[in-house]
XYZ file of C-alpha atoms in Angstrom:
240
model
C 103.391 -26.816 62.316
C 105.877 -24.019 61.917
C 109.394 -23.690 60.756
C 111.690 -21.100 61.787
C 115.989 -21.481 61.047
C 118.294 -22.613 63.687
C 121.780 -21.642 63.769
C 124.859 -24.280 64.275
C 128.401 -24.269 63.942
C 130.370 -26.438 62.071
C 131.127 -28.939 64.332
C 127.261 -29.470 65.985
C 126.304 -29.877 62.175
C 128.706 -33.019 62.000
C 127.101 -33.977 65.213
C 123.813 -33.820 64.000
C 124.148 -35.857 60.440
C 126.288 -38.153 62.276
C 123.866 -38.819 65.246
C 125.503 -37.711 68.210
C 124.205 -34.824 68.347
C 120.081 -35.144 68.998
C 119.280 -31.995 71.825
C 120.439 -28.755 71.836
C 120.349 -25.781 74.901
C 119.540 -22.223 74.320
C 119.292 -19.326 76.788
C 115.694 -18.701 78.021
C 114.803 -14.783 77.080
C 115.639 -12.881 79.875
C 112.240 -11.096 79.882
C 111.119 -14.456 80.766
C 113.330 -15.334 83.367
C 113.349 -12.410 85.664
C 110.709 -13.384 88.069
C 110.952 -16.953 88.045
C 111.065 -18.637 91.236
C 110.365 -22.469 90.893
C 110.130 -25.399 88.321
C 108.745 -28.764 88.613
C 107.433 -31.747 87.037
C 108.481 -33.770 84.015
C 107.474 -34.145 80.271
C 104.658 -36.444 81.306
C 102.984 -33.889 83.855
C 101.086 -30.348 83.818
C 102.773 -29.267 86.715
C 103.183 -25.350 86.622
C 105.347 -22.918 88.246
C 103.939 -19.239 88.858
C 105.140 -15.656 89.376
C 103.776 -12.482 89.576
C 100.493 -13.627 89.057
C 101.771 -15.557 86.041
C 101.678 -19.262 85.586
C 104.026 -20.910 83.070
C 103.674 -24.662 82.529
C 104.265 -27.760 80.129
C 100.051 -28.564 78.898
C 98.004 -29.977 76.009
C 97.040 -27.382 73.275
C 94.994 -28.363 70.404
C 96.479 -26.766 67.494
C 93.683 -28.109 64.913
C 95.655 -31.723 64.067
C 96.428 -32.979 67.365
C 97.026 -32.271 70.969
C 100.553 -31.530 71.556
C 102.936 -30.336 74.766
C 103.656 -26.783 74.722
C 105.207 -24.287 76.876
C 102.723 -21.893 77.663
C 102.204 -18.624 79.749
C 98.730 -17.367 81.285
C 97.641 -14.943 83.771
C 96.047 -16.813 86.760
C 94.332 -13.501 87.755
C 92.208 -13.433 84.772
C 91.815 -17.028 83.548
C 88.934 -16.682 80.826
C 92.174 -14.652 78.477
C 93.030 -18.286 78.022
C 96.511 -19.450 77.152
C 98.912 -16.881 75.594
C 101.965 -19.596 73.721
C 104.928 -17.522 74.048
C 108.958 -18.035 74.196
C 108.511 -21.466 73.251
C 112.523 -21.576 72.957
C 112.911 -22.460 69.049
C 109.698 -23.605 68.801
C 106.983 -26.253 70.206
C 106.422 -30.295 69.750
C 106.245 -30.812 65.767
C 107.981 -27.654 64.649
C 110.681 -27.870 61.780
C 114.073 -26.353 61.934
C 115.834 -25.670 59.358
C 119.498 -25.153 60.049
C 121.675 -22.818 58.906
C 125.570 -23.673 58.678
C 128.386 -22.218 57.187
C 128.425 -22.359 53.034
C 129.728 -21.187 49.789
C 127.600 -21.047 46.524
C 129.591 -21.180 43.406
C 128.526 -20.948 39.828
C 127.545 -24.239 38.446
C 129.453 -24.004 35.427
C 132.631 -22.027 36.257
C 132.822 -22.764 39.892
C 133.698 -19.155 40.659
C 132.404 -17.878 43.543
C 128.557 -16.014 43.088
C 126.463 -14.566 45.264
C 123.665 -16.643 46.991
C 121.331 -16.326 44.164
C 117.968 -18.245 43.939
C 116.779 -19.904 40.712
C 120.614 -19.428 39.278
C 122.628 -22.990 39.084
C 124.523 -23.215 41.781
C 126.696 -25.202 43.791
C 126.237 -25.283 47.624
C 129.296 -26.359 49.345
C 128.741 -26.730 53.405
C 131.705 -26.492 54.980
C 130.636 -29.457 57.709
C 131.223 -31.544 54.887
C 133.524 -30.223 52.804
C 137.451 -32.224 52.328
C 139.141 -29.028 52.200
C 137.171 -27.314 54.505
C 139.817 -25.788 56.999
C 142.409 -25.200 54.062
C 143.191 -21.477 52.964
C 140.504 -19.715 51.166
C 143.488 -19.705 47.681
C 143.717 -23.201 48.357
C 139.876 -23.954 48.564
C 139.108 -21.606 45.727
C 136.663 -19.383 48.159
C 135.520 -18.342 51.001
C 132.980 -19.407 53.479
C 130.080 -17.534 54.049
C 128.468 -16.870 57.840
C 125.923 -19.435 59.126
C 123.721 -16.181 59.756
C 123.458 -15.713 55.834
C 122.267 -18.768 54.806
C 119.234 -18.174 52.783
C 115.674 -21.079 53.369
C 117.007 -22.271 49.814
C 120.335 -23.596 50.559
C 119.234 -25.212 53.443
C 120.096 -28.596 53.396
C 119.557 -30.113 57.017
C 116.040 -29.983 58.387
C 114.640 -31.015 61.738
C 111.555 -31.523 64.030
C 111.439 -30.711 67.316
C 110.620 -34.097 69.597
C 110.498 -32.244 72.949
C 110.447 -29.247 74.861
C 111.306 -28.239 78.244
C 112.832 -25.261 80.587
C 115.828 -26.268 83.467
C 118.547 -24.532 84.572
C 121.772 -25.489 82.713
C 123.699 -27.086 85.534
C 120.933 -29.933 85.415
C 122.603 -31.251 82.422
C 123.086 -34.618 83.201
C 126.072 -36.657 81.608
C 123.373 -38.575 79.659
C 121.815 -35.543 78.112
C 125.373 -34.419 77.605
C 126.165 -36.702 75.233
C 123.112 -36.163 73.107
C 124.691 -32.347 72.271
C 127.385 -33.776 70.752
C 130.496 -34.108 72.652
C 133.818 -35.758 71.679
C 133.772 -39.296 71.618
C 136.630 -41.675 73.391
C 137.106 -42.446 69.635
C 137.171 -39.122 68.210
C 139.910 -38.380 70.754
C 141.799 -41.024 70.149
C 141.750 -40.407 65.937
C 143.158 -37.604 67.056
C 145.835 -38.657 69.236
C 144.927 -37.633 72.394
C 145.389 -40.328 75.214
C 142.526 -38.867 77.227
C 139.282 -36.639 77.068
C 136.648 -34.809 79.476
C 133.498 -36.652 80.621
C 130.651 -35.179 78.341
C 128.820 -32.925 80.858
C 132.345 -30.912 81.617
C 132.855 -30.769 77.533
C 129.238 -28.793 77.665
C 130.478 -27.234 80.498
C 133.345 -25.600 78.668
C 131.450 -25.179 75.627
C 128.599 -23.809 77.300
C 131.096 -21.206 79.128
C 132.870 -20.244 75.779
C 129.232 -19.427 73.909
C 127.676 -17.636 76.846
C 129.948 -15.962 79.505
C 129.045 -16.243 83.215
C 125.691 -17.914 82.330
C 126.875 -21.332 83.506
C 128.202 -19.452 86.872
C 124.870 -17.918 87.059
C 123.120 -21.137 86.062
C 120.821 -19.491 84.293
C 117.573 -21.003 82.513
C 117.343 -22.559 79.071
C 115.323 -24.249 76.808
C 116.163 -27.975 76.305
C 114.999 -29.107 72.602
C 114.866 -32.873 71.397
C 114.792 -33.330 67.940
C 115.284 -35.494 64.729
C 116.560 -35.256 61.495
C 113.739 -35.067 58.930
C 115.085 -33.935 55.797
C 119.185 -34.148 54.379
C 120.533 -33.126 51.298
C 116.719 -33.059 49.643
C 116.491 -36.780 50.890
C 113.192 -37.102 53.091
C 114.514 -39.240 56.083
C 112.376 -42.484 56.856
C 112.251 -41.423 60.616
C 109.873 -38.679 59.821
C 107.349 -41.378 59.270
């Protein structure tokens, strides 16, 4: 098992603790991409796709514990190199990620504002679930730090990856949609608004704000399942 950090914003972090939000989408490498011509098969299949000589497909690696799916690159011209595991998206079947999301550390007694220090008292605030989160910084009492600086430490959301697997982003079915995260009819309507987009057009938009002209290109990406295995130091029973 590895663990490597994952990056959300404030919003997908609400998602995630509250459940809506259980897959996420991120762009394949475009060293990857370049020659790809054709994908097939489904998580229950070892069906490949090749180019340049190159095969690329979803198969059983033993990694010493168990077998487990991985994504998986190999030369078909000189099968006895083996299996080379490479851009494996944010990671393979089993691997943790630890998120990092926008935070403040304060000093524990004085609740100044400190740098992120570890093995110093502090408090974390995350700003996903902090009241006066969107209030002025002199109102608040600091500032929020980047996602990007979040140290392993002050992590407090952890995950494990269910499921990998490569499509092009217009695939996105309304289903899978709603498993990033999307507005709900009842988050729309707490905040007044008489109507909302279907799911799959909310990713749309998002998707087009995050990465421009990828969705107009349709470009490949990784599709990650995952679940919540650790919040707030609390070790969540489905990680059993």
């Amino acid at each position: 098992m590895k663990e490597r950090p994952i990056l959300l914003n404030t919003d997908m972090v609400k998602a995630v603790i509250d459940g809506r939000k259980t897959q996420t989408r991120r762009p394949v490498k475009k060293e990857h991409i370049e020659h790809i011509k054709y994908v097939a098969g489904s998580n229950d299949d070892d069906t490949e796709f090749d180019f340049l000589g190159l095969s690329y497909g979803k198969c059983q690696l033993d990694n010493g514990e168990a077998e487990r799916p991985q994504w998986l690159l190999y030369c078909t011209e000189y099968p006895e190199e083996g299996v080379i595991p490479i851009g494996q998206g944010s990671g393979a079947v089993g691997d943790r990620l630890w998120v990092r999301e926008t935070f403040a550390a304060l000093d524990a007694g004085s609740y100044e504002q400190a740098k992120p220090t570890e093995g110093i008292n502090q408090d974390i605030r995350y700003k996903a679930s902090e009241r006066l989160a969107n209030q002025d910084a002199d109102v608040r009492g600091y500032d929020w730090k980047p996602s990007i600086h979040m140290p392993r430490w002050a992590c407090r959301l952890v995950l494990e990856i269910t499921d990998v697997r490569i499509e092009r982003v217009q695939e996105i079915t309304e289903e899978d949609a709603k498993k990033e995260g999307m507005i709900t009819e009842q988050m729309a309507a707490d905040a007044g608004l008489s109507w909302r987009f279907g799911d799959r057009r909310q990713f749309q938009d998002l998707w087009r704000k995050l990465y421009p002209n990828s969705w107009e290109n349709n470009d490949w990406v990784w599709v990650i399942d995952f679940k919540i295995v650790e919040l707030n130091g609390k070790k969540m029973e489905q990680a059993a």
